[in-house]
Structure formats: structure tokens, C-alpha cells
JSON list of C-alpha atoms in Angstrom, two decimals:
[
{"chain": "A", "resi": 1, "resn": "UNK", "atom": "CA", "xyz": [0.00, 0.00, 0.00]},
{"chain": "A", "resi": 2, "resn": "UNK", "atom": "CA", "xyz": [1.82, 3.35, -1.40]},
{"chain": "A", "resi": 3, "resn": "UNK", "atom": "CA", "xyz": [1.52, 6.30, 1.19]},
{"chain": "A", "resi": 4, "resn": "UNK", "atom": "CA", "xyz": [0.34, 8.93, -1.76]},
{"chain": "A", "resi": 5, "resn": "UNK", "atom": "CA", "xyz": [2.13, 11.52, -3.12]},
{"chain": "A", "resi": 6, "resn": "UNK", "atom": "CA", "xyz": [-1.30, 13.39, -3.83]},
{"chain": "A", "resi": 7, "resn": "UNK", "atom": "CA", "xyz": [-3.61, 14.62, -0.86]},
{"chain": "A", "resi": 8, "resn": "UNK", "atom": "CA", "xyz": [-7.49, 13.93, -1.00]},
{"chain": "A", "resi": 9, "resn": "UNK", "atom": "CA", "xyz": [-8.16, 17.64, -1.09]},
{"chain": "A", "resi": 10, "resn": "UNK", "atom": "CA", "xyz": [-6.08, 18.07, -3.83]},
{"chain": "A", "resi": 11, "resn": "UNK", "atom": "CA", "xyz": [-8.52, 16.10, -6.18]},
{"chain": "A", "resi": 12, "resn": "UNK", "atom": "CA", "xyz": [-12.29, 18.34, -4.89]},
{"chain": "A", "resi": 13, "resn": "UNK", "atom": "CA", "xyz": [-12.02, 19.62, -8.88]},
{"chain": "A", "resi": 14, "resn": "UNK", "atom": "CA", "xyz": [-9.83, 18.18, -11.16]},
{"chain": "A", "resi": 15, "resn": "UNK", "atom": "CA", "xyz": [-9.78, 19.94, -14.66]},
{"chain": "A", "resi": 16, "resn": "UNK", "atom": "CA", "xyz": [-9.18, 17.77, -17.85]},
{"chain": "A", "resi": 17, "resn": "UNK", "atom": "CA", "xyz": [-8.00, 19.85, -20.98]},
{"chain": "A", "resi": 18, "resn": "UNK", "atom": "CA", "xyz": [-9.61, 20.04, -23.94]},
{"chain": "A", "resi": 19, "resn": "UNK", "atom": "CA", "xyz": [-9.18, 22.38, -27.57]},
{"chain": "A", "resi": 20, "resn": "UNK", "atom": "CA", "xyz": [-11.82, 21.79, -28.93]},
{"chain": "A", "resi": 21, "resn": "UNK", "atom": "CA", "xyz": [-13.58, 24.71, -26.89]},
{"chain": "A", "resi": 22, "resn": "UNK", "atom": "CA", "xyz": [-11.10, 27.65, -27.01]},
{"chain": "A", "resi": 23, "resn": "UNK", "atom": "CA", "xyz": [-12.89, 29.63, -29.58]},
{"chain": "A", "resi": 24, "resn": "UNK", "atom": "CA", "xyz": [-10.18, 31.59, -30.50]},
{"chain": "A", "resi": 25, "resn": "UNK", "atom": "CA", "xyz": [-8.47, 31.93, -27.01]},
{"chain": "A", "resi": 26, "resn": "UNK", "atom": "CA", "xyz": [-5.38, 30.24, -26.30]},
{"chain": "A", "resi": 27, "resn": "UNK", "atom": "CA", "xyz": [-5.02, 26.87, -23.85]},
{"chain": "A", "resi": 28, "resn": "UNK", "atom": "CA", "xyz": [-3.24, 28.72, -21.39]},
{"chain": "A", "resi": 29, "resn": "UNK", "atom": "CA", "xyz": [-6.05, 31.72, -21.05]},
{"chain": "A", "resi": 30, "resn": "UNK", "atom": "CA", "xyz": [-8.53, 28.78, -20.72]},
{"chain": "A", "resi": 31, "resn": "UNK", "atom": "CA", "xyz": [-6.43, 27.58, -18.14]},
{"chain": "A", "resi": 32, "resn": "UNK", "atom": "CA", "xyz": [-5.79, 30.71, -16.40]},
{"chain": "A", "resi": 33, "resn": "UNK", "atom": "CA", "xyz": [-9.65, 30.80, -16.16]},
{"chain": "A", "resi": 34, "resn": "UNK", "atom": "CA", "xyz": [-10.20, 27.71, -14.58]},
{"chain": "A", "resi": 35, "resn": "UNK", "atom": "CA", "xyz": [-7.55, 28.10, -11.91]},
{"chain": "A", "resi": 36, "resn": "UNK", "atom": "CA", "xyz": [-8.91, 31.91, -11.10]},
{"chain": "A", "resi": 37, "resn": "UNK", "atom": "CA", "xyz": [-12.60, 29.91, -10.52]},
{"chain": "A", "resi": 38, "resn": "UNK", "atom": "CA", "xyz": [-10.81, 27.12, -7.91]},
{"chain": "A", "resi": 39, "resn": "UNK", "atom": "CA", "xyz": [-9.58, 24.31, -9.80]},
{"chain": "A", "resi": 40, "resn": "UNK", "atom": "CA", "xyz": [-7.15, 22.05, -7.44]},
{"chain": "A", "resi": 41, "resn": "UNK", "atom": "CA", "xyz": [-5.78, 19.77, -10.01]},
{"chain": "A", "resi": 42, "resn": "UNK", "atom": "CA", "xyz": [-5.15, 19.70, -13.62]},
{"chain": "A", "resi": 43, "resn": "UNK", "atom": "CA", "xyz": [-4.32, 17.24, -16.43]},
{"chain": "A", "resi": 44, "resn": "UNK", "atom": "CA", "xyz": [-3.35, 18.29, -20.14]},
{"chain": "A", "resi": 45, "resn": "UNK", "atom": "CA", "xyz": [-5.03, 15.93, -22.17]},
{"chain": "A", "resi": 46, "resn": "UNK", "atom": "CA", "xyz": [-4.46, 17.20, -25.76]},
{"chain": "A", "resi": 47, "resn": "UNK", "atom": "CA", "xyz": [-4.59, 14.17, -28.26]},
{"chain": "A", "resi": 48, "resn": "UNK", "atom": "CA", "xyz": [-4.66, 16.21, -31.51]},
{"chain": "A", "resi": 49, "resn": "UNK", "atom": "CA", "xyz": [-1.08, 17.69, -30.82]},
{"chain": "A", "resi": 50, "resn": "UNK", "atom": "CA", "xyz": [2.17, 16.82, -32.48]},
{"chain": "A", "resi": 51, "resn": "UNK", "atom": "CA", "xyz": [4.83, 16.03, -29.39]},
{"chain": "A", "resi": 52, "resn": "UNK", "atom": "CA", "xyz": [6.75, 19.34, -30.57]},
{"chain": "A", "resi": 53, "resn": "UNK", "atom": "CA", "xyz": [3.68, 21.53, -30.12]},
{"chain": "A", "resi": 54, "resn": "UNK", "atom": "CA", "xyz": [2.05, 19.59, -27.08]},
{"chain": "A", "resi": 55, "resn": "UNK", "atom": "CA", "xyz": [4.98, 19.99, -25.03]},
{"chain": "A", "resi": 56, "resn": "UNK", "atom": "CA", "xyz": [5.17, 24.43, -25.66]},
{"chain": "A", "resi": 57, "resn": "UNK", "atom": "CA", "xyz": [1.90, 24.27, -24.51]},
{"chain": "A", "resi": 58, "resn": "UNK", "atom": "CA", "xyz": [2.91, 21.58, -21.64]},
{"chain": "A", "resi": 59, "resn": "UNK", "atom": "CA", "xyz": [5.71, 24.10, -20.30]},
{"chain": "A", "resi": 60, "resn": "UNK", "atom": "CA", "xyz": [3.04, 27.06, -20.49]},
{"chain": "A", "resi": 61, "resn": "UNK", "atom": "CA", "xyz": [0.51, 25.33, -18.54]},
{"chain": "A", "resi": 62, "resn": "UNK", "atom": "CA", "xyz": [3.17, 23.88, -16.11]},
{"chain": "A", "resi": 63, "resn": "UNK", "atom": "CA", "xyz": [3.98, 27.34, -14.59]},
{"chain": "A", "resi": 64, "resn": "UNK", "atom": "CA", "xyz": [0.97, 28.42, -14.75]},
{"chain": "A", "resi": 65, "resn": "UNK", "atom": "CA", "xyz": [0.08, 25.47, -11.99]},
{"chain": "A", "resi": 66, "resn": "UNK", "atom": "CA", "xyz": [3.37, 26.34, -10.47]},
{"chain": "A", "resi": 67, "resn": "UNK", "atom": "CA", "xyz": [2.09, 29.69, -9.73]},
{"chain": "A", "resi": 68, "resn": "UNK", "atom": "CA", "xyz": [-0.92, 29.22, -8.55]},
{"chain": "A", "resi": 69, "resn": "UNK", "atom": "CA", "xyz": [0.35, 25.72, -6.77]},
{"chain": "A", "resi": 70, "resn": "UNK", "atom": "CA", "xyz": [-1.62, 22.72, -8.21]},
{"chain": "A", "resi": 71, "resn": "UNK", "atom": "CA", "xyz": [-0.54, 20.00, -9.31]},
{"chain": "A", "resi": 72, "resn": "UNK", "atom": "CA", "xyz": [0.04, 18.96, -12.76]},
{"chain": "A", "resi": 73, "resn": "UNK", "atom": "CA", "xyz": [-0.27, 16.13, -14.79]},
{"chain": "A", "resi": 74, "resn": "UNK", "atom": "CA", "xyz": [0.22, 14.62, -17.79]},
{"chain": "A", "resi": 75, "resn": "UNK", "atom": "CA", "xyz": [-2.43, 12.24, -19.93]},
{"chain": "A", "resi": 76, "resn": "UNK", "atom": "CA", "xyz": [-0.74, 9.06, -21.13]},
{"chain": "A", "resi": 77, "resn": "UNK", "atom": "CA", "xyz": [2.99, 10.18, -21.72]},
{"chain": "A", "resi": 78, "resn": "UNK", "atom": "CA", "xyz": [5.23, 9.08, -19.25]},
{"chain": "A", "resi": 79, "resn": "UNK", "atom": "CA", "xyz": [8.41, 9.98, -21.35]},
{"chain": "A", "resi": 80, "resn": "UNK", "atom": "CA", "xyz": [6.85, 13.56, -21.53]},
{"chain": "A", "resi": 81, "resn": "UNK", "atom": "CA", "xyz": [5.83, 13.56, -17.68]},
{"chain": "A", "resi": 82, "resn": "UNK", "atom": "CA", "xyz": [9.57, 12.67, -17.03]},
{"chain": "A", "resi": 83, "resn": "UNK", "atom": "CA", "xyz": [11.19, 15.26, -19.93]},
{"chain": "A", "resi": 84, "resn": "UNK", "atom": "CA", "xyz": [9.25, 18.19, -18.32]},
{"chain": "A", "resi": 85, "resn": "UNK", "atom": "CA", "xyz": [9.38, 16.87, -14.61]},
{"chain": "A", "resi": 86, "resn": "UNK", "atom": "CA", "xyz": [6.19, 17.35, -13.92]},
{"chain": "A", "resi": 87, "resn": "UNK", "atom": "CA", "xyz": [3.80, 16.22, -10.68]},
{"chain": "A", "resi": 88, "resn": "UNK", "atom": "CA", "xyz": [2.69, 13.14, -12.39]},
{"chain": "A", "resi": 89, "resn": "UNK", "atom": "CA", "xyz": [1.18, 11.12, -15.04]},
{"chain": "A", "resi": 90, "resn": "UNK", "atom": "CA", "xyz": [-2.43, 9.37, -15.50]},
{"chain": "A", "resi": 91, "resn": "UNK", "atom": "CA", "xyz": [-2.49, 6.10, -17.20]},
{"chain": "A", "resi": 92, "resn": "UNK", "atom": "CA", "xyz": [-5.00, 4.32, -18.58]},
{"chain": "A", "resi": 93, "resn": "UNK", "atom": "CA", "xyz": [-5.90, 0.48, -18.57]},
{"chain": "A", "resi": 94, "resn": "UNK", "atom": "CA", "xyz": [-4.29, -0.05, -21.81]},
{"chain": "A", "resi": 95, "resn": "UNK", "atom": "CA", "xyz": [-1.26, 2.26, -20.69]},
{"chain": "A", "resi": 96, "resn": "UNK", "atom": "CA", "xyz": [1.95, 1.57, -18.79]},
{"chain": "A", "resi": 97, "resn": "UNK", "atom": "CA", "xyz": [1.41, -0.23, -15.65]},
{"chain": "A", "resi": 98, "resn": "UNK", "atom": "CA", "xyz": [1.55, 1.43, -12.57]},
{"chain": "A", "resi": 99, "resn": "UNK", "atom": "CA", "xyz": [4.52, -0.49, -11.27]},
{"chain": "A", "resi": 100, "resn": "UNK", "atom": "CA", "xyz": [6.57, 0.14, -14.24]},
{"chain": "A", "resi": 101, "resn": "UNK", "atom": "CA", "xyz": [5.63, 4.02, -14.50]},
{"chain": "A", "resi": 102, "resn": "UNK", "atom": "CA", "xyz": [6.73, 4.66, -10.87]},
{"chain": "A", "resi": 103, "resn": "UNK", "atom": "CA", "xyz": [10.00, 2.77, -11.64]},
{"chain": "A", "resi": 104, "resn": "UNK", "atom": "CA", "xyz": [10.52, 5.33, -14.31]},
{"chain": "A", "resi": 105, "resn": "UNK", "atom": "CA", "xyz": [9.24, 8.44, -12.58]},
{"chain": "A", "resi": 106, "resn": "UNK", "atom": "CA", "xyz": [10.82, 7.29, -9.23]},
{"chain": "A", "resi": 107, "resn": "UNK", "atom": "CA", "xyz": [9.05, 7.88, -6.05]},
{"chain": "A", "resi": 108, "resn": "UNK", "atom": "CA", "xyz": [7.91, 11.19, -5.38]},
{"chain": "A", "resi": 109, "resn": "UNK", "atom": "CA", "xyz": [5.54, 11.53, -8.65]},
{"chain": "A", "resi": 110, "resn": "UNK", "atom": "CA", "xyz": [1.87, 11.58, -8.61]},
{"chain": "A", "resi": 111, "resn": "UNK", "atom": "CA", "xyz": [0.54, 8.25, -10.51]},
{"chain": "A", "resi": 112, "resn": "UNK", "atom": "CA", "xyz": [-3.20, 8.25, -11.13]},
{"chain": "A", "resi": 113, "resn": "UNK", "atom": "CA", "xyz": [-5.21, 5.12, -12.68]},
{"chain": "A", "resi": 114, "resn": "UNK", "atom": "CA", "xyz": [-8.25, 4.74, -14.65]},
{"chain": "A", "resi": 115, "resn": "UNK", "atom": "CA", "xyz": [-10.29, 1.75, -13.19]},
{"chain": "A", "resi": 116, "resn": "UNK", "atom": "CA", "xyz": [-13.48, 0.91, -13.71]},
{"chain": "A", "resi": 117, "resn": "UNK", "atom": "CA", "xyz": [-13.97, -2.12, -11.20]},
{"chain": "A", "resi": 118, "resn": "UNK", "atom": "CA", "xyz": [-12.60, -3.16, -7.73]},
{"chain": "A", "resi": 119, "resn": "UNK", "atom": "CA", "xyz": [-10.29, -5.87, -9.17]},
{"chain": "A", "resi": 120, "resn": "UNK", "atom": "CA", "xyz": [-8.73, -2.48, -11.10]},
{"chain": "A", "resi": 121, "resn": "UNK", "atom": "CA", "xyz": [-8.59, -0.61, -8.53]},
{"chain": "A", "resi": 122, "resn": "UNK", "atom": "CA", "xyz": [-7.28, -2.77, -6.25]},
{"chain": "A", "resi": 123, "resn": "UNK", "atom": "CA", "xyz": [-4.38, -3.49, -9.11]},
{"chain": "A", "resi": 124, "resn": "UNK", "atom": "CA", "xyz": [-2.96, -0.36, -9.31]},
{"chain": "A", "resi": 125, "resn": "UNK", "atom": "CA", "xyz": [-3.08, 0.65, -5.32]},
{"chain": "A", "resi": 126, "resn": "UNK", "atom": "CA", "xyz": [-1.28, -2.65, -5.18]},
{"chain": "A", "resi": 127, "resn": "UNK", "atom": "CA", "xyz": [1.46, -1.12, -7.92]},
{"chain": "A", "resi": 128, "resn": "UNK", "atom": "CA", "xyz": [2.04, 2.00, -6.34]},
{"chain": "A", "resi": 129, "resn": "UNK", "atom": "CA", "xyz": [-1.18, 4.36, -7.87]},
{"chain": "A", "resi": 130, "resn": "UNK", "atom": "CA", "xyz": [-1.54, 7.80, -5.82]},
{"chain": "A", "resi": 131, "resn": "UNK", "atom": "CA", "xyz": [-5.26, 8.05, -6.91]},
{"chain": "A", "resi": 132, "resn": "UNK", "atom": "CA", "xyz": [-7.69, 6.35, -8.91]},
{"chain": "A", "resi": 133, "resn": "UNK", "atom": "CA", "xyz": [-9.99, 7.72, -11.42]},
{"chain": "A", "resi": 134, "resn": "UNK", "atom": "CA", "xyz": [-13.34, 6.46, -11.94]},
{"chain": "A", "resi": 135, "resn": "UNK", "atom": "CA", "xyz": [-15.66, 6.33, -14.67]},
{"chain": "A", "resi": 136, "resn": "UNK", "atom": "CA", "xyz": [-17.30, 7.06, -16.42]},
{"chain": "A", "resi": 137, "resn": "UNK", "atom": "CA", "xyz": [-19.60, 8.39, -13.83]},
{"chain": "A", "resi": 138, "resn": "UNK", "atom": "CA", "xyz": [-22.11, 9.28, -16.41]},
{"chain": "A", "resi": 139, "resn": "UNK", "atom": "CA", "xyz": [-22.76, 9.09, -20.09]},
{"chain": "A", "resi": 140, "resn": "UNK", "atom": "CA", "xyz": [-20.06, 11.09, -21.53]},
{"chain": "A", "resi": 141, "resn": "UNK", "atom": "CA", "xyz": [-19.45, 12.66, -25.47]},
{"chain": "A", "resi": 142, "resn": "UNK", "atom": "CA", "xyz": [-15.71, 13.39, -24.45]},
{"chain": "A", "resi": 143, "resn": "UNK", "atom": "CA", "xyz": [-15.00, 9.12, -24.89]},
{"chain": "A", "resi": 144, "resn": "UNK", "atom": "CA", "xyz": [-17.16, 8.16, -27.05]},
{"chain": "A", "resi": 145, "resn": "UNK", "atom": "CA", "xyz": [-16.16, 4.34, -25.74]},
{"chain": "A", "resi": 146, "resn": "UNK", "atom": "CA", "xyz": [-16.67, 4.86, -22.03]},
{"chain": "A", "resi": 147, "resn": "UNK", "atom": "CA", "xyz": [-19.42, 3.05, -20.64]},
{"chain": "A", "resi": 148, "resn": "UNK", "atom": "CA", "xyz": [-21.15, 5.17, -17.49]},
{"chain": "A", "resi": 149, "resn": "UNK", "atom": "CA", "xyz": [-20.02, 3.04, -13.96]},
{"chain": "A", "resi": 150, "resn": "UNK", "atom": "CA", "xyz": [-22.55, 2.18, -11.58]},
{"chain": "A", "resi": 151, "resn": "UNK", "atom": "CA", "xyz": [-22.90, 4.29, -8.14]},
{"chain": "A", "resi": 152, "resn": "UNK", "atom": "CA", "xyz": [-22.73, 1.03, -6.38]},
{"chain": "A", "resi": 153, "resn": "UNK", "atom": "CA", "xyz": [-19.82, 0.45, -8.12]},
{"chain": "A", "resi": 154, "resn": "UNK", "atom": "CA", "xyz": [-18.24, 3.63, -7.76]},
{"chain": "A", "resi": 155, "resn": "UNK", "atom": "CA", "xyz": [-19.06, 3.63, -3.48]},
{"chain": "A", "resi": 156, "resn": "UNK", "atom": "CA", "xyz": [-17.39, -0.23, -3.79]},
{"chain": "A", "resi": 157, "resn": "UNK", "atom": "CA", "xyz": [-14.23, 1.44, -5.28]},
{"chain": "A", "resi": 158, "resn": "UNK", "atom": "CA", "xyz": [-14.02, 3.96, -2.69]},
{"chain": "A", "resi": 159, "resn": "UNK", "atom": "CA", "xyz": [-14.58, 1.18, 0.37]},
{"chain": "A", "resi": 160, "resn": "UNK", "atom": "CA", "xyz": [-11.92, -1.46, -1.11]},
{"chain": "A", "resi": 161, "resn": "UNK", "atom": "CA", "xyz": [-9.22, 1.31, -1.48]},
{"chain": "A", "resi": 162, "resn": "UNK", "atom": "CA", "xyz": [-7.28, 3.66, 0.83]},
{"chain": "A", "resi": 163, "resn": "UNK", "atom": "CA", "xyz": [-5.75, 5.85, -2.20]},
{"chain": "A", "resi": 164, "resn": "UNK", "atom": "CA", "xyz": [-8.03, 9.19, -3.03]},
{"chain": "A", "resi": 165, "resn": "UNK", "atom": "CA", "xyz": [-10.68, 8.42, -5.87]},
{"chain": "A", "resi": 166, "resn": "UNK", "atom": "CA", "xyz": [-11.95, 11.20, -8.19]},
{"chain": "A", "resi": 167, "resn": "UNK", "atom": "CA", "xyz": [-15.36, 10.25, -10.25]},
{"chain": "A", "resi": 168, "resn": "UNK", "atom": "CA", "xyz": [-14.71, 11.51, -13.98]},
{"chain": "A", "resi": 169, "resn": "UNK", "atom": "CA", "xyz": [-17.21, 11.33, -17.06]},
{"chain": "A", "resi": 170, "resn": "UNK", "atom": "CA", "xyz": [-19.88, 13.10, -18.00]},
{"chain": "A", "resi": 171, "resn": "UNK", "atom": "CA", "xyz": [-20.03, 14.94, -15.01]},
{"chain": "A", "resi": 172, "resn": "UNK", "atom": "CA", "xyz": [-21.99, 18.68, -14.97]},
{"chain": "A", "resi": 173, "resn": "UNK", "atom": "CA", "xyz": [-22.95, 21.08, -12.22]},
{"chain": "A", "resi": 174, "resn": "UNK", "atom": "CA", "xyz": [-26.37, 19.39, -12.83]},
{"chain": "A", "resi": 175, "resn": "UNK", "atom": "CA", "xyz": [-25.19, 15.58, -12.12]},
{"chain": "A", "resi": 176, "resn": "UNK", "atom": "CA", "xyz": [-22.31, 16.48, -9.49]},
{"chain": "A", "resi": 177, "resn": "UNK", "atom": "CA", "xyz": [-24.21, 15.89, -6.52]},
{"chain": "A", "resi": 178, "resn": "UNK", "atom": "CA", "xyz": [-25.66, 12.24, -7.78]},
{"chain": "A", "resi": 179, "resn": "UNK", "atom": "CA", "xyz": [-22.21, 11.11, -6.34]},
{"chain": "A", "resi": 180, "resn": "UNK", "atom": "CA", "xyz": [-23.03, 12.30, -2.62]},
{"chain": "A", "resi": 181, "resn": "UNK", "atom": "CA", "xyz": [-22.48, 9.45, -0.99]},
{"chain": "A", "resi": 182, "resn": "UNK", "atom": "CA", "xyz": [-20.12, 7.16, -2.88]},
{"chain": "A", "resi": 183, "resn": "UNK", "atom": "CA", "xyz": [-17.14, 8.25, -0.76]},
{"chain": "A", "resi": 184, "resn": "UNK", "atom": "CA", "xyz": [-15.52, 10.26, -3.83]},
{"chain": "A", "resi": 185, "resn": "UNK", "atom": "CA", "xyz": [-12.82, 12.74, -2.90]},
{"chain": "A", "resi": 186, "resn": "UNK", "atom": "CA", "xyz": [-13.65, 14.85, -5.73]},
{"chain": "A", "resi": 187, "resn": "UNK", "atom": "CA", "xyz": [-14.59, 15.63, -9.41]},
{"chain": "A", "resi": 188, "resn": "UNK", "atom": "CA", "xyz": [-12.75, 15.26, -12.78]},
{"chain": "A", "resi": 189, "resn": "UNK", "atom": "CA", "xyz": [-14.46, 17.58, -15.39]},
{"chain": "A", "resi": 190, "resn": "UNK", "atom": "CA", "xyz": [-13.37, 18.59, -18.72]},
{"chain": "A", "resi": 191, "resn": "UNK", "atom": "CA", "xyz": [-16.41, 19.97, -20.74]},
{"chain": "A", "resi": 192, "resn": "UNK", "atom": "CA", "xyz": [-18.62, 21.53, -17.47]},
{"chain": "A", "resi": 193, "resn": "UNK", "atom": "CA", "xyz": [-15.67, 23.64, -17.05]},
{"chain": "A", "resi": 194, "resn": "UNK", "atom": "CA", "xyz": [-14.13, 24.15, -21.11]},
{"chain": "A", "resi": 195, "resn": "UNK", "atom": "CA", "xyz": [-17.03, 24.44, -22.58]},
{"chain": "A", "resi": 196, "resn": "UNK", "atom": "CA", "xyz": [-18.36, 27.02, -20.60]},
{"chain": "A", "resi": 197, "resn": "UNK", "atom": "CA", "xyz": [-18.83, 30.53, -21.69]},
{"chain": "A", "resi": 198, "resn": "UNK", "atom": "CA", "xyz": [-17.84, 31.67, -18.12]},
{"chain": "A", "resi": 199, "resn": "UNK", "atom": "CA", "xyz": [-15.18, 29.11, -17.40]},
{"chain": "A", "resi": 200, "resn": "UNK", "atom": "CA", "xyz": [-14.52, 30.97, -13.80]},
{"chain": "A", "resi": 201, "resn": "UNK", "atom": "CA", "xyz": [-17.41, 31.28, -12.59]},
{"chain": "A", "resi": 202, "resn": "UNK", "atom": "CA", "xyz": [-18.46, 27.78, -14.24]},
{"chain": "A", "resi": 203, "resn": "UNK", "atom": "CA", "xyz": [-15.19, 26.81, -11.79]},
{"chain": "A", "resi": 204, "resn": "UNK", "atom": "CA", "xyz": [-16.62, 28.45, -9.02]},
{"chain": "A", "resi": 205, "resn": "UNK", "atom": "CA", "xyz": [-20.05, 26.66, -9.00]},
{"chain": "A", "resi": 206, "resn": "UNK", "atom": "CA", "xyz": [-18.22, 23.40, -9.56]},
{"chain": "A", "resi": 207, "resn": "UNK", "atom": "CA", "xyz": [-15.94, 23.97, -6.81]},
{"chain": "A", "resi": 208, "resn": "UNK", "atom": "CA", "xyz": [-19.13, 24.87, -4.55]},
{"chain": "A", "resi": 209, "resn": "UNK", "atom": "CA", "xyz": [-20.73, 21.71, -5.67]},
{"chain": "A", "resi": 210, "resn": "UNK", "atom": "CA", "xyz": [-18.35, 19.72, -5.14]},
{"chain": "A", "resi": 211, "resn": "UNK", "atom": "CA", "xyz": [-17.34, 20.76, -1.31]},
{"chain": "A", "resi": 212, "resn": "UNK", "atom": "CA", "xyz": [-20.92, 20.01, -0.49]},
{"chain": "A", "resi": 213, "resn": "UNK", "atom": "CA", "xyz": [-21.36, 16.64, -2.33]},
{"chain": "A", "resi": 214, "resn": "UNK", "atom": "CA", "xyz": [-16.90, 15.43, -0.62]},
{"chain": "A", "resi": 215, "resn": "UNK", "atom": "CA", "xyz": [-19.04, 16.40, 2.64]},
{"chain": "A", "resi": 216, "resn": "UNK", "atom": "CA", "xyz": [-21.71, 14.00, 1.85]}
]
């Protein structure tokens, strides 16, 4: 069992990047946004980027969370998370294994997980995960392949593990508080906060949502 590099409060509102909504503005104004409204964690998830391009707009973002002192993590690249030194990496199922990205990224990095059942979850607190992330928690357009995870299964993930667990997928300021209850330690959001046409005071709302719902 891995004493985590990540605290439970970091994870209330986890942001997930995404272009496809800056209408002109740049990732790191998006960004900027989001942190102004309260977010406590952030990923850059950018798929559609060449490596040269995603990691200018890595560095930008990266002291931008410096500043404002949340953590930072990478989607997927654990050559990238390691290159820019970043707080961590999140891996998928079908990504590195836990155990062999905290070999690479040594011990002080933040690993999250995808899981989607208790075997997975289990798994990767086993191989040295910081946090889990669970989903999806509802019907999502961002993944087009993720299947929505049961509450019940979602409150079992939270009771077999000791690592924080943040619910992600399709989850709005409408749905947030569906997951009072399941022992969550926070949100992971990418279009309720990207999408919006306020993103701060979208954050805000989220973050205000999501303090009451952790409370549960």
C-alpha cells in the first residue's frame, strides 16, 4: 500500500483539458480561467497535438500550476511527464502499468489510474497508484467508448481502497451531486468547465458543488 504523493483535497475539482472549446483563445487563457474559478488539479489531455507543439503548450501550462500551486499532470505520456518533470502522469488500462511508470518516474511523482472495477482498482493501489480515477460516472461525449459506472460500483471502489478516488465522465454542475455518498474525494471535469462561456465562474459553482457533495 503506497503512502500517496497526492492529498485527498487536492482532487475536490480536477480539470481535464480540452481544444476543442477555445474559440479563439489560447489553452493557457482557458487555463488561467479555470484556476482563477478554484480548480485544485489539472491534467493536459491534448490528443490532436504533435509532441513538438504539445509539449510548448505543456511548459506554459506547467507554470501556470506552479504559480498558482496545483498539481500537474500529464495524460498518457510518461516519457513527456519525465522530460518536463512534472507532478505526475495518469495512465489508462491499456497504458503503462503502474509499477513500471513509478520505476521510471521514481518515487515522489503523482501516478493516477483509470479503473473501472474493484479488481482495477485494487491493481494499481497494489502497484504503487496515488489516486484512482473512476468512470465514467455518467454518459459522456468526451469518450465516445466509455461506458457510465454504476454508483454502487463507484461507493465499492471507494470502500476497497485507501488511495483518493476522483469520479470523472460526464459529469456537470447538474449531475455532481448524484455522487453524494459514494465516498468520492472529488470531481474530474473537462467539458462543465471548457465548454463554458464563463469558465470561472463555471469553476466556481463546480468547486461549490463539489465541497458540499466530498461532505456527503
Amino acid at each position: 500500500m503506497s503512502s500517496s504523493n497526492c492529498k485527498a483535497e487536492d482532487l475536490l475539482l480536477y480539470a481535464v483539458t480540452d481544444r476543442s472549446w477555445l474559440k479563439g483563445r489560447t489553452l493557457k487563457e482557458v487555463v488561467k480561467e479555470s484556476l482563477d474559478g478554484g480548480v485544485t488539479f489539472l491534467q493536459i489531455r491534448e490528443k490532436d497535438l504533435d509532441e513538438a507543439d504539445f509539449i510548448k503548450e505543456a511548459k506554459e501550462i506547467q507554470a501556470l500550476c506552479k504559480e498558482y500551486k496545483v498539481p500537474f499532470i500529464i495524460n498518457d505520456n510518461v516519457d513527456i511527464t519525465y522530460s518536463l518533470d512534472a507532478d505526475g502522469v495518469h495512465v489508462g488500462q491499456s497504458d503503462m502499468e503502474a509499477g513500471d511508470v513509478r520505476r521510471k518516474l521514481g518515487p515522489d511523482k503523482i501516478i493516477g489510474v483509470s479503473a473501472r472495477t474493484v479488481e482495477q482498482a485494487l491493481l494499481a493501489e497494489k502497484n504503487g497508484a496515488d489516486y484512482l480515477g473512476v468512470g465514467a460516472a455518467f454518459p459522456t461525449g468526451t469518450k465516445s467508448d466509455a461506458k457510465a459506472v454504476t454508483f454502487e460500483t463507484i461507493k465499492a471502489i471507494c470502500e476497497a481502497v485507501s488511495i483518493p478516488v476522483v469520479a470523472i465522465g460526464g459529469i456537470s454542475s447538474s449531475n455532481l451531486m448524484k455522487l453524494k455518498g459514494t465516498g468520492v474525494n472529488g470531481v474530474a471535469v473537462v467539458s462543465a468547465i471548457y465548454a463554458a462561456d464563463d469558465i470561472k465562474a463555471a469553476t466556481e459553482n463546480l468547486r461549490n458543488l463539489a465541497e458540499e457533495m466530498v461532505k456527503g
